Coordinates of C-alpha atoms and ligand atoms in Angstrom, one line a residue:
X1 CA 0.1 16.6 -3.8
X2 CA -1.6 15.2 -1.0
X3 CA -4.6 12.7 -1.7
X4 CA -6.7 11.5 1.0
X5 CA -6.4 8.1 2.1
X6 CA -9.3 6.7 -0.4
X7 CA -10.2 2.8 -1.0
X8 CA -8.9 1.5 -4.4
X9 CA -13.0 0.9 -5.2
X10 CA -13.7 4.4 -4.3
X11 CA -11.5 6.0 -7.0
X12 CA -12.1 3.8 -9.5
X13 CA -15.7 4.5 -8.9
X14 CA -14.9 7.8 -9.0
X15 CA -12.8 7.9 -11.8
X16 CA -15.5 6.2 -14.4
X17 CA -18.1 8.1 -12.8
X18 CA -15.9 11.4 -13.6
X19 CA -15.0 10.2 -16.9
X20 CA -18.7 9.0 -18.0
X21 CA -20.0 12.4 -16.8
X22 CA -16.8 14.4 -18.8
X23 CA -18.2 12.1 -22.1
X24 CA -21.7 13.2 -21.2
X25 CA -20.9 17.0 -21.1
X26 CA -19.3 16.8 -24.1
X27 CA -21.7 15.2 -25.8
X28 CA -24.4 18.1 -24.8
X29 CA -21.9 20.7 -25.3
X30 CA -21.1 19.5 -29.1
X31 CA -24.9 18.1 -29.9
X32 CA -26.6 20.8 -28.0
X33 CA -24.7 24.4 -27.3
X34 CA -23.0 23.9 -30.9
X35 CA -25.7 22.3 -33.0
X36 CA -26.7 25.5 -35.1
X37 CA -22.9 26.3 -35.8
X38 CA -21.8 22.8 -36.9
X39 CA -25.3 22.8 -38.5
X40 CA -24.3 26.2 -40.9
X41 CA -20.7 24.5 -41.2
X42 CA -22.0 21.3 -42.4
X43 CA -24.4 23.2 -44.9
X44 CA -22.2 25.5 -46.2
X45 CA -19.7 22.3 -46.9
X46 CA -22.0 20.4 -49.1
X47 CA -23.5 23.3 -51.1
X48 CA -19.5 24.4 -51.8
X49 CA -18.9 20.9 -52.8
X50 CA -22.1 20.8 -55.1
X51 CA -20.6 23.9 -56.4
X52 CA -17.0 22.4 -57.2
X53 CA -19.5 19.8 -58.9
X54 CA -21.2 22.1 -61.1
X55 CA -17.9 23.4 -62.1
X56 CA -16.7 20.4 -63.1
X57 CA -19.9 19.1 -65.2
X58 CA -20.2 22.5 -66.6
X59 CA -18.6 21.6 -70.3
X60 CA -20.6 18.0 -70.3
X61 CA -23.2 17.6 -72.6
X62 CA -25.9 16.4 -70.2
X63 CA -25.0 19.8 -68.1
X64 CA -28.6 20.8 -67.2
X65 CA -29.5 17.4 -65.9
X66 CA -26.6 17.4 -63.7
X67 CA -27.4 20.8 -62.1
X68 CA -30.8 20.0 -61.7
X69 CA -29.6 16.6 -60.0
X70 CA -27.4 18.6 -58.0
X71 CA -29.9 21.6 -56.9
X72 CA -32.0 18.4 -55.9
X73 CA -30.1 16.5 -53.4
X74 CA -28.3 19.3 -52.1
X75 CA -31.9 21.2 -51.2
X76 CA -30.6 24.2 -53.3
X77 CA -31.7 27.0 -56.1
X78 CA -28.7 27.8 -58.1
X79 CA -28.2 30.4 -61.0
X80 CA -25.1 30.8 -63.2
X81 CA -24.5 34.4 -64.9
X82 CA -22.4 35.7 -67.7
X83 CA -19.9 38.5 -67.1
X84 CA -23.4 40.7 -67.8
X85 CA -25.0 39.3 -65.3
X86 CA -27.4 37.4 -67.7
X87 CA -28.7 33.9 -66.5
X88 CA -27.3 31.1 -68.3
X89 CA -28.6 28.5 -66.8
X90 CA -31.4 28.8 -63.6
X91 CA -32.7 26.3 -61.1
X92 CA -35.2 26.9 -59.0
X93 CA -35.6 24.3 -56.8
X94 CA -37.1 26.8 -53.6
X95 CA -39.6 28.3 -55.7
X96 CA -40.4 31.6 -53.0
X97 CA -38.1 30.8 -50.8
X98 CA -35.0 31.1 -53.4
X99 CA -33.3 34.1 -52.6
X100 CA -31.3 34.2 -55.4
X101 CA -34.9 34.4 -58.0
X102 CA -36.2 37.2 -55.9
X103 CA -34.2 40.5 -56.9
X104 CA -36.7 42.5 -54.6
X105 CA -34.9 40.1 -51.6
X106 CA -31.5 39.6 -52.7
X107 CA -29.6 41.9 -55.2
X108 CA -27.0 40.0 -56.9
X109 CA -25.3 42.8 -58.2
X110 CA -24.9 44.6 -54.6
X111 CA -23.5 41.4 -52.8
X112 CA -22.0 39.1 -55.6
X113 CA -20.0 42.0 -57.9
X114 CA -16.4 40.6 -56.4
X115 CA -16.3 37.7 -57.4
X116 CA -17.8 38.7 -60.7
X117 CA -14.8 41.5 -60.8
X118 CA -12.8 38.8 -60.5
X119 CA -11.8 40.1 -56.9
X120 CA -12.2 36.8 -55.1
X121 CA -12.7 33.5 -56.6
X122 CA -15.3 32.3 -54.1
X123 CA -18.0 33.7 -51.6
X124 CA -20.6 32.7 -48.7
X125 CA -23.2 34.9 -47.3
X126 CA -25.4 34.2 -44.6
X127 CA -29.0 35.9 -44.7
X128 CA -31.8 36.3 -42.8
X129 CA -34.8 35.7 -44.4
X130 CA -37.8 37.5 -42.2
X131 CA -40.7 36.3 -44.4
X132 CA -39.6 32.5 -44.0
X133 CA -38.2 33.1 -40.7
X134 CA -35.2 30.8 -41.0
X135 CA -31.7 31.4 -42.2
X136 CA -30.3 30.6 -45.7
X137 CA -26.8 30.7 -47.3
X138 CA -26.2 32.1 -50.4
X139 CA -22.2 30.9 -52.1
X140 CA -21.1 31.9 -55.4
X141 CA -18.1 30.5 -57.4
X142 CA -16.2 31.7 -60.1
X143 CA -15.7 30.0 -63.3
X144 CA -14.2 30.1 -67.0
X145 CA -15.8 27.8 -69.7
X146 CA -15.0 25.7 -72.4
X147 CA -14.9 28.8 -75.3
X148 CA -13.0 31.1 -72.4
X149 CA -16.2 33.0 -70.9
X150 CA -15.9 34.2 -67.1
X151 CA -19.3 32.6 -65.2
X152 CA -20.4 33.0 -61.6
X153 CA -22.3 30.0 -60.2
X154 CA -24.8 31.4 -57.3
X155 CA -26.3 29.0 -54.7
X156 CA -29.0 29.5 -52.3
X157 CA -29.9 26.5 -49.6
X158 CA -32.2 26.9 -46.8
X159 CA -31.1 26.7 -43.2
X160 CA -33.6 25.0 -41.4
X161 CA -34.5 25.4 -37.8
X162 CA -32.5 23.0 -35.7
X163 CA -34.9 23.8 -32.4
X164 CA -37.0 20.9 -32.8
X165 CA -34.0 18.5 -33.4
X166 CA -32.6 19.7 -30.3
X167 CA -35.5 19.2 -28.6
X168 CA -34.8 15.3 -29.8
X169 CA -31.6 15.0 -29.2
X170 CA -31.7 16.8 -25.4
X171 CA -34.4 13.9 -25.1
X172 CA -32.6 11.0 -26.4
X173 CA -29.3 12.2 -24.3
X174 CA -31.4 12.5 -20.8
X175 CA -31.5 8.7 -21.6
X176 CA -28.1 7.9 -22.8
X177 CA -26.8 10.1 -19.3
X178 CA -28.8 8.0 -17.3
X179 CA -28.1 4.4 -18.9
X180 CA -24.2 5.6 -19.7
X181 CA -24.3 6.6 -15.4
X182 CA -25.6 3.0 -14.7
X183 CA -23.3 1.2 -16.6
X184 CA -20.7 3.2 -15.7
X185 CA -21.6 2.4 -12.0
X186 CA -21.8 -1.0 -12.6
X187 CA -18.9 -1.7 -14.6
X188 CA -16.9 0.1 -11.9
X189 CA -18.1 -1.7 -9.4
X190 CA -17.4 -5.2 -10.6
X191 CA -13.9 -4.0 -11.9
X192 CA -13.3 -2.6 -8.3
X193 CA -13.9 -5.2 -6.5
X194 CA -12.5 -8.0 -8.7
X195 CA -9.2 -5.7 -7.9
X196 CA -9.6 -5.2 -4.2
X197 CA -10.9 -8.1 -3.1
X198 CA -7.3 -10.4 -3.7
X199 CA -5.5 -6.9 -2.4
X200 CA -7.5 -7.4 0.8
X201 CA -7.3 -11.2 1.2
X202 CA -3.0 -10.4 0.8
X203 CA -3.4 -7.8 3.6
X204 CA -5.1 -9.7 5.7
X205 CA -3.1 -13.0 5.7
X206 CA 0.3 -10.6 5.8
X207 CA -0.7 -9.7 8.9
X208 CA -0.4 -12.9 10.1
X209 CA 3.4 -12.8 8.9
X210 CA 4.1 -10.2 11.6
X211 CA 2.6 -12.7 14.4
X212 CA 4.8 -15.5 13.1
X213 CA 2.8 -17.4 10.6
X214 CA 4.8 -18.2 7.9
X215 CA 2.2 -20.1 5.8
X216 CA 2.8 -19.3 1.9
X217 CA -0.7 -19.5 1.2
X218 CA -1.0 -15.8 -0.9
X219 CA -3.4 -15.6 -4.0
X220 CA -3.3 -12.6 -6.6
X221 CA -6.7 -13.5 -7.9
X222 CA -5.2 -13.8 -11.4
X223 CA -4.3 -10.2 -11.9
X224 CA -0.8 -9.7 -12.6
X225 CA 0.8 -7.5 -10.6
X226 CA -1.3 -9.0 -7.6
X227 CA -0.2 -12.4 -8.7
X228 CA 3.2 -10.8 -8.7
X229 CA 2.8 -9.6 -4.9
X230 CA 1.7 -12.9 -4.1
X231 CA 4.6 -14.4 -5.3
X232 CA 7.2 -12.5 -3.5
X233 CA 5.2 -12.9 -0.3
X234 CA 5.0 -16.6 -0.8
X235 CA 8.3 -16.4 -1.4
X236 CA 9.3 -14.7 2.0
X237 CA 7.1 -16.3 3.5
X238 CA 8.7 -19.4 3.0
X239 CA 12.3 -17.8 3.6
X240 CA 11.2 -16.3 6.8
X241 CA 9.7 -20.0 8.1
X242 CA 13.1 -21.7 6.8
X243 CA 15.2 -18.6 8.6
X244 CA 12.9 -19.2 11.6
X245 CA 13.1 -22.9 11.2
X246 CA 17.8 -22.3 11.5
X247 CA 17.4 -19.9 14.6
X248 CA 14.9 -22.4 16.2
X249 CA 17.9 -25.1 15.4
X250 CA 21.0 -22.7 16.0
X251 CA 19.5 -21.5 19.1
X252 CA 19.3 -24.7 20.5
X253 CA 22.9 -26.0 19.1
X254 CA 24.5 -22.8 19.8
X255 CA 23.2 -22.7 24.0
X256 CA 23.9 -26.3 23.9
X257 CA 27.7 -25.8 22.2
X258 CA 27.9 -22.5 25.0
X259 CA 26.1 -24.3 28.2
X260 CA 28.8 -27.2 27.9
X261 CA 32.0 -25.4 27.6
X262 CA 30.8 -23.3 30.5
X263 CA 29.5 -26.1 32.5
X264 CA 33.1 -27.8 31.9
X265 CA 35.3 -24.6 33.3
X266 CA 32.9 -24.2 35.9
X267 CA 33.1 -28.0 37.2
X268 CA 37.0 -28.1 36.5
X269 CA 37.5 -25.0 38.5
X270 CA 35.8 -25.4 41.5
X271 CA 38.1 -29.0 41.3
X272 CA 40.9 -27.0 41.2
X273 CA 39.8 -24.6 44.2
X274 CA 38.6 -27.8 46.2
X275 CA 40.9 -30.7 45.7
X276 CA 43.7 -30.7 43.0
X277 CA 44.8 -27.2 43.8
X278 CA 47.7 -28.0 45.1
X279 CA 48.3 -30.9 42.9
X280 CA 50.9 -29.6 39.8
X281 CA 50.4 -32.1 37.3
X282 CA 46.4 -32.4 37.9
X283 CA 45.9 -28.8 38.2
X284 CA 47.8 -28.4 34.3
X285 CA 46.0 -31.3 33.1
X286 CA 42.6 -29.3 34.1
X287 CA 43.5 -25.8 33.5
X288 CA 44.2 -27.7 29.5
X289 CA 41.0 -28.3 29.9
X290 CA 39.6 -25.4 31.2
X291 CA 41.9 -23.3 28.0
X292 CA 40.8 -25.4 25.0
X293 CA 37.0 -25.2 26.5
X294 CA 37.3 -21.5 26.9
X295 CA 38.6 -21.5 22.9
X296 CA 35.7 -23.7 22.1
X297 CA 33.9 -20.7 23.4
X298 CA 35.7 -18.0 21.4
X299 CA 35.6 -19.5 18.5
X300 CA 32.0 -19.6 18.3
X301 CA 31.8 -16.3 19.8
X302 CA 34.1 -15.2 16.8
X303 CA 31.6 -16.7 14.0
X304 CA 28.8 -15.2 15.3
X305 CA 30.6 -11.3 15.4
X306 CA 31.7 -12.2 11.9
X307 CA 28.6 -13.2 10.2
X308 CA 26.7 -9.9 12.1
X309 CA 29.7 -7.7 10.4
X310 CA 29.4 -9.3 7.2
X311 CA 25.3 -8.4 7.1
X312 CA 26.3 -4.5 8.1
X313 CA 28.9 -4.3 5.0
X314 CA 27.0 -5.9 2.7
X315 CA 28.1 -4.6 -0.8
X316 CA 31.4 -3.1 0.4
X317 CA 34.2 -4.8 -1.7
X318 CA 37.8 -3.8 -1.6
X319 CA 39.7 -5.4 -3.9
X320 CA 43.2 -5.2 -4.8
X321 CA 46.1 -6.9 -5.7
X322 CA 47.7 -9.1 -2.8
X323 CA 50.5 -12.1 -2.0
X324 CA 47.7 -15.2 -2.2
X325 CA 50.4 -17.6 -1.8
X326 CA 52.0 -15.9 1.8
X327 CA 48.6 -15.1 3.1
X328 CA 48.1 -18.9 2.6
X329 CA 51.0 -20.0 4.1
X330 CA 50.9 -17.6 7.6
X331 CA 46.8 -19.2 8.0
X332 CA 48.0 -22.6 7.6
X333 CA 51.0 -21.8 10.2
X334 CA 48.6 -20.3 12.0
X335 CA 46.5 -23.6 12.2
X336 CA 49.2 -25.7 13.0
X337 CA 50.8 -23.7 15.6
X338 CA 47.2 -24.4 17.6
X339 CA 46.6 -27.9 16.1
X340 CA 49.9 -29.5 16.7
X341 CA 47.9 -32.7 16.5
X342 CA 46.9 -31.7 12.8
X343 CA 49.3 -32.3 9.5
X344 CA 48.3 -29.4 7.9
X345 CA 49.9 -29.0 3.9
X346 CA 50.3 -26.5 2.1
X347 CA 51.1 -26.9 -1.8
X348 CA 52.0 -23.5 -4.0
X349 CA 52.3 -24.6 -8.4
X350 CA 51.8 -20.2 -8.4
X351 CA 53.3 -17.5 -7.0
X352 CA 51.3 -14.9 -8.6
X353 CA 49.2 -12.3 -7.0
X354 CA 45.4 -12.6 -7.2
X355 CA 43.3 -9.1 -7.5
X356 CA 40.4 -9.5 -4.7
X357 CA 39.4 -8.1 -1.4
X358 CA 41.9 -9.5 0.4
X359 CA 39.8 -9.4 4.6
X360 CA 36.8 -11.9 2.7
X361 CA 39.4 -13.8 1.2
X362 CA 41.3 -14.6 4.7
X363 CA 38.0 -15.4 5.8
X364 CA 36.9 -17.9 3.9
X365 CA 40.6 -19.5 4.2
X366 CA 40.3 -19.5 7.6
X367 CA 36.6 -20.9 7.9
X368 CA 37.6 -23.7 5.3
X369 CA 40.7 -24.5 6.7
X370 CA 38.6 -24.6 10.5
X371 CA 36.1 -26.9 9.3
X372 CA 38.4 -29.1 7.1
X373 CA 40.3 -29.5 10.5
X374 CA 37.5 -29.9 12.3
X375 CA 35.8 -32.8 10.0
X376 CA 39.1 -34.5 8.7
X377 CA 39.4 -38.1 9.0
X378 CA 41.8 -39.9 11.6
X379 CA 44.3 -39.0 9.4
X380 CA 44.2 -35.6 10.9
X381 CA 45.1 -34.8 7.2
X382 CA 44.3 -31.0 5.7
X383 CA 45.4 -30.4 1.8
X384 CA 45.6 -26.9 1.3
X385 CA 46.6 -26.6 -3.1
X386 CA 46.9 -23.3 -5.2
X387 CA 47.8 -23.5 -8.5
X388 CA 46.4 -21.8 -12.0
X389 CA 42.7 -22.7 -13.2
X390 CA 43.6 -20.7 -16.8
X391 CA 45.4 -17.9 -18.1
X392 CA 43.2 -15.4 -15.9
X393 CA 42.2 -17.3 -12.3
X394 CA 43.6 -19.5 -10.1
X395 CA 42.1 -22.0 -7.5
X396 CA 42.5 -22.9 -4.1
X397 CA 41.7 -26.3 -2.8
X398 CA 41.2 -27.6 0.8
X399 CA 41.0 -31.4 1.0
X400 CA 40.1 -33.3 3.6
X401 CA 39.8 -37.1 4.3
X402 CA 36.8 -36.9 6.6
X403 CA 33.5 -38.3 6.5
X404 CA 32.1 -36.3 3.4
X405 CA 28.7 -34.9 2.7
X406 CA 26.0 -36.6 1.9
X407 CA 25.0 -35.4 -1.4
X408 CA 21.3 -34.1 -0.3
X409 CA 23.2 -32.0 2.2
X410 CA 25.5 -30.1 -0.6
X411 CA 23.2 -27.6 -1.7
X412 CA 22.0 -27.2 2.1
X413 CA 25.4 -26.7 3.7
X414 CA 26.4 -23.1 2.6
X415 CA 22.7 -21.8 3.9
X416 CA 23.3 -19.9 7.2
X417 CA 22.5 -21.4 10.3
X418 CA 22.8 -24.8 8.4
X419 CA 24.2 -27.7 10.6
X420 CA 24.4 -31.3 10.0
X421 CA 22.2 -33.9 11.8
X422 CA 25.3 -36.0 12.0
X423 CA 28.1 -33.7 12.7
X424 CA 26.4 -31.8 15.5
X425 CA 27.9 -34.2 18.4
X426 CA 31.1 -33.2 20.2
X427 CA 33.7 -32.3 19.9
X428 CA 33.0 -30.4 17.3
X429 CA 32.2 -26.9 18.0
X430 CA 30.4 -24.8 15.0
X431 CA 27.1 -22.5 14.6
X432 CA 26.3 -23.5 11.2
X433 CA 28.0 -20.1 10.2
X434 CA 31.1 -20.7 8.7
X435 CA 30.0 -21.8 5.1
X436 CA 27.2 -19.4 5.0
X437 CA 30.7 -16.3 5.3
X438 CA 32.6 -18.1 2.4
X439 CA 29.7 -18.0 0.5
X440 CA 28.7 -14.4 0.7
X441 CA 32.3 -13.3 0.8
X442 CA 32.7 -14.7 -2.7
X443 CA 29.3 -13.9 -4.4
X444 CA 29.9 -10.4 -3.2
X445 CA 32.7 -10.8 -5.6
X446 CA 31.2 -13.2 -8.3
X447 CA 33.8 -15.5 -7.7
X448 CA 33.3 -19.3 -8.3
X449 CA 33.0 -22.1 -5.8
X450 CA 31.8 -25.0 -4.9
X451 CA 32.6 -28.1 -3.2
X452 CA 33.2 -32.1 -4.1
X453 CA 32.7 -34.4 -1.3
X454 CA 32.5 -38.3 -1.5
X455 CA 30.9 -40.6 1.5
X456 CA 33.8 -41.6 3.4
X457 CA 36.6 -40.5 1.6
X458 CA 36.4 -36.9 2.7
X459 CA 35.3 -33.4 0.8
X460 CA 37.7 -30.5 -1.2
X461 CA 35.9 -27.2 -0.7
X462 CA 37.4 -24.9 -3.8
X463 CA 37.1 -21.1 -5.0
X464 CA 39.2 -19.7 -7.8
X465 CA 40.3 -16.0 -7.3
X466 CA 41.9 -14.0 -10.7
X467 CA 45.0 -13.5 -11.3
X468 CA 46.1 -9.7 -10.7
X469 CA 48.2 -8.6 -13.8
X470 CA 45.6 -10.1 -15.7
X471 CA 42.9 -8.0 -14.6
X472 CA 45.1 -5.0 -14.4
X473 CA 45.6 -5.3 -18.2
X474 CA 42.0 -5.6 -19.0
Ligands
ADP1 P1 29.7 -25.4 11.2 O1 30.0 -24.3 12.2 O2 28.6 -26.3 11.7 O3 30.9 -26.1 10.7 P2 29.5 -24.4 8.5 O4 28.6 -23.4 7.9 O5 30.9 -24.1 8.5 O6 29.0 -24.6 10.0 O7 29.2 -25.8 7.9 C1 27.8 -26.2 7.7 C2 27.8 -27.7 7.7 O8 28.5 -28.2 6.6 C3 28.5 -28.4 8.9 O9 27.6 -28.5 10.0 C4 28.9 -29.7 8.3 O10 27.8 -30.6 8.3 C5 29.1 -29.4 6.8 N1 30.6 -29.3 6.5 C6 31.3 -28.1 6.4 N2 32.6 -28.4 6.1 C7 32.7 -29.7 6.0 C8 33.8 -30.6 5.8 N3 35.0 -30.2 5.4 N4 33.5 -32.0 5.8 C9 32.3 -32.4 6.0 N5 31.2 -31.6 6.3 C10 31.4 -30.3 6.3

C-alpha cells in the first residue's frame, strides 16, 4: 500500500478525528436508528422477567400483593387463567388501555390457546393498538401450581412512543459531537506535537552529522523510542568524531611515515646517480638504505590493504583444524631471516592442533610478532610461548622487554587508527593498524585476549585459541 508522504501530526489528527467521528456514528446509529427496537427488546425483557417472578411467588401466601407489586413497577396489567380460561387472579393496572381486560380488543382464546394446549411454554405478541395509538406487548407463560393445576400467566405493558425521547437524545448528541470533535482536536494536537517536535529537533541537528558536526547533543524529549534514537545518534555521533578524530591523526602520521621514506630513496638515489655511483662500497651502503626504506614503505602499505580486506569479509570465518605449533615456527623464521639483528624465540610445551581460521590467526601472529619487534627493548629480545591454558584452549604469548604501555593507553591501543604520542618517532614505522586486525580477527571468533604490559619492563600481548580434538568431540 502506498500512503502519501503525510506529517506524523497530520495522521494522528486524522486518526482521532476518524476515530471520534466512528464513536459518534455509532452512538446515533445505536441511540437513534435503533432506539424503538432496543426500546421493544428491553420491554419485552423485563415484563418476561416479571413473569418468571409471578411464577415463582405464585404458591406464597402474600401472592396477590406480589402481583400487584409486580404489575406496578413493571407498568403492566396481568391476568392468570385456569385450564378453562377462568381468571384466577386479575390486575388491571392500565384500566382502558389493558388489552388483555378488553375481549372486544384482544381475544385471549384466538391468540393465547398454544400455550394453554400446552403447545409452547411461553409467548410474545406485539399489537397495535389504534385507539391509543402506541404499541403494546402482550407475553403469556405457562405454569403448574402447588395442587398440580395448569395456569397461564398473561401480560400486557404499554410501548410508549420513543419520538419525543429521540428528539432529546438527537439534541443532547449534537452537543456531545461537537464538544467530543473539540476535544478530540485538541487532544490530538497537543499529543502530536509533543511527538514531533523532538523528531524534528533530531532531524534537524542530524543534518549537521552529514556536514561534519559531530556534536552528541540529541534529545528524545522523554519519549522512549525517541530517547532511544537519541541515544544511538549520540552514540555515533561520538564514534564518528573519535573515527574522524584517528584519520585526522593517521592521515598525518601515515604521509609523514610515507613522505620520509620517499624523500630518503629519492635523496640517496640521485647520490648515487651524481657522486658515489661509481663508488662499490658507498653505492651498497646507500642502496641498504634505499631497500630497508622502500620496506618501511611496504609494510605500511601492507597494513593498510589488510585492514580494508578485513572490513569487506566481515563475518566470514573459516575455521578448521591446523599445525599452531609449525605455523609459529615458519613466522618467527620468517622474522629472523629479515631481523638478523633480532633474537627471536620460539618456545612450544604443545604440539597439538588448535580448531580456528587459520589466515586471521597468521595475522595476528605476524602483527604481534612485528610490533613486539618493533618496540622491544635493547635487548632486541622477542618471547614467542605456546603452551595449554586448560583441557580445551591453549595460549600463545609474545613478550617483549620494551618500553611498555602506559596503563591509560591499554584500553586505547587495540582502537584502529590508534597510535602512541610516544612511540610515533622513528624508526618506527606503523599506521596505528596492526592491533586494531588482531582484535577483530579474534572477536570474529570470540576468542580471548588481552595484553599485560609494565613501564619499563616491556609488554606480553596473549590470545588463547582451542584445542582441535577437543572441539571436534563436542
Ligand atoms: P602501530 O602500527 O602504531 O604499531 P598498532 O595498532 O599495532 O599500531 O599498535 C597501536 C599502538 O599500541 C602502537 O602505536 C603502540 O603505542 C602500542 N603498542 C603496540 N604493541 C606494542 C608493544 N609490543 N609494546 C609497546 N607498545 C605497543
Amino acid at each position: 500500500m502506498i500512503f502519501k508522504k503525510e506529517s506524523i501530526e497530520k495522521r494522528i489528527v486524522a486518526t482521532f478525528i476518524g476515530y471520534t467521528l466512528f464513536i459518534v456514528a455509532l452512538l446515533w446509529v445505536l441511540q437513534i436508528l435503533f432506539l424503538n427496537n432496543y426500546y421493544y427488546i428491553m420491554k419485552r425483557a423485563s415484563v418476561m422477567s416479571a413473569g418468571k417472578s409471578i411464577a415463582l411467588n405464585l404458591n406464597s401466601d402474600n401472592f396477590s400483593d406480589t402481583l400487584e407489586k409486580l404489575c406496578f413497577h413493571n407498568g403492566m396489567c396481568c391476568v392468570i387463567l385456569d385450564e378453562q380460561w377462568n381468571e384466577v387472579y386479575s390486575v388491571d393496572m392500565l384500566g382502558r388501555g389493558c388489552e388483555i381486560h378488553s375481549p372486544s380488543r384482544f381475544s385471549l382464546k384466538d391468540n393465547l390457546s398454544a400455550v394453554m394446549s400446552g403447545e409452547r411454554n411461553e409467548q410474545t405478541i406485539r399489537i397495535k393498538n389504534p385507539h391509543f395509538r402506541n404499541d403494546s406487548i402482550v407475553c403469556a407463560r405457562a405454569v403448574t401450581n402447588a395442587q398440580g393445576e395448569r395456569l397461564m400467566i398473561v401480560m400486557n405493558a404499554h410501548l410508549f412512543p420513543v419520538e419525543s425521547s429521540k428528539d432529546i437524545l438527537k439534541s443532547q448528541l449534537k452537543l456531545i459531537t461537537t464538544l467530543l470533535i473539540i476535544i478530540a482536536l485538541c487532544i490530538s494536537k497537543f499529543v502530536a506535537s509533543r511527538l514531533s517536535r523532538p523528531i524534528r529537533n533530531i532531524t534537524q541537528k542530524a543534518k549537521r552529522l552529514a556536514n561534519g558536526d559531530y556534536i552528541a547533543d540529541y534529545d528524545g524529549g522523554g519519549i522512549m523510542e525517541i530517547d532511544e534514537l537519541a541515544e544511538t545518534l549520540n552514540f555515533s555521533a561520538e564514534g564518528l568524531s573519535k573515527v574522524e578524530e584517528l584519520r585526522r591523526e593517521l592521515m598525518a602520521n601515515v604521509s609523514h611515515d610515507l613522505k620520509t621514506p620517499l624523500t630518503m630513496i629519492k635523496a640517496y638515489s640521485e647520490m648515487i646517480r651524481d657522486i658515489t655511483g661509481d663508488n662499490k662500497e658507498q653505492r651498497n651502503e646507500q642502496l641498504e638504505v634505499i631497500i630497508s626504506e622502500a620496506d618501511r614503505l611496504t609494510a605500511l602499505v601492507t597494513d593498510l590493504i589488510r585492514i580494508s580486506r578485513e572490513e569487506s569479509e566481515i563475518g566470514v570465518i573459516n575455521s578448521r583444524s591446523f599445525d599452531i605449533k609449525s605455523m609459529i615456527k615458519d613466522i618467527t623464521e620468517r622474522f629472523s631471516a629479515t631481523n638478523e639483528q633480532y633474537n627471536i624465540i620460539f618456545e612450544a610445551e604443545c604440539s597439538d592442533k588448535a580448531y580456528a581460521d587459520s589466515d586471521r590467526i597468521g595475522q595476528v601472529l605476524y602483527n604481534l610478532i612485528s610490533n613486539a619487534i618493533n618496540y622491544t627493548g635493547e635487548d632486541k629480545t622477542v618471547k614467542v610461548k605456546l603452551f595449554k591454558a586448560s583441557e580445551k584452549m591453549m595460549r600463545i604469548e609474545i613478550t617483549d622487554s620494551g618500553k611498555g604501555i602506559a596503563p591509560e593507553e591499554l584500553p586505547m591501543i587495540w582502537e584502529r587508527y590508534y597510535r602512541s604520542k610516544n612511540t610515533h618517532q622513528r624508526p618506527i614505522v606503523g599506521s596505528g593498524l596492526g592491533l586494531s586486525i588482531v582484535k577483530s580477527a579474534l572477536t570474529a571468533q570470540q576468542l580471548p585476549f588481552g595484553v599485560q604490559s609494565e613501564q619499563g619492563k616491556g609488554s606480553c600481548f596473549w590470545f588463547e585459541l582451542p584445542v582441535s580434538n577437543k572441539i571436534e568431540m563436542r
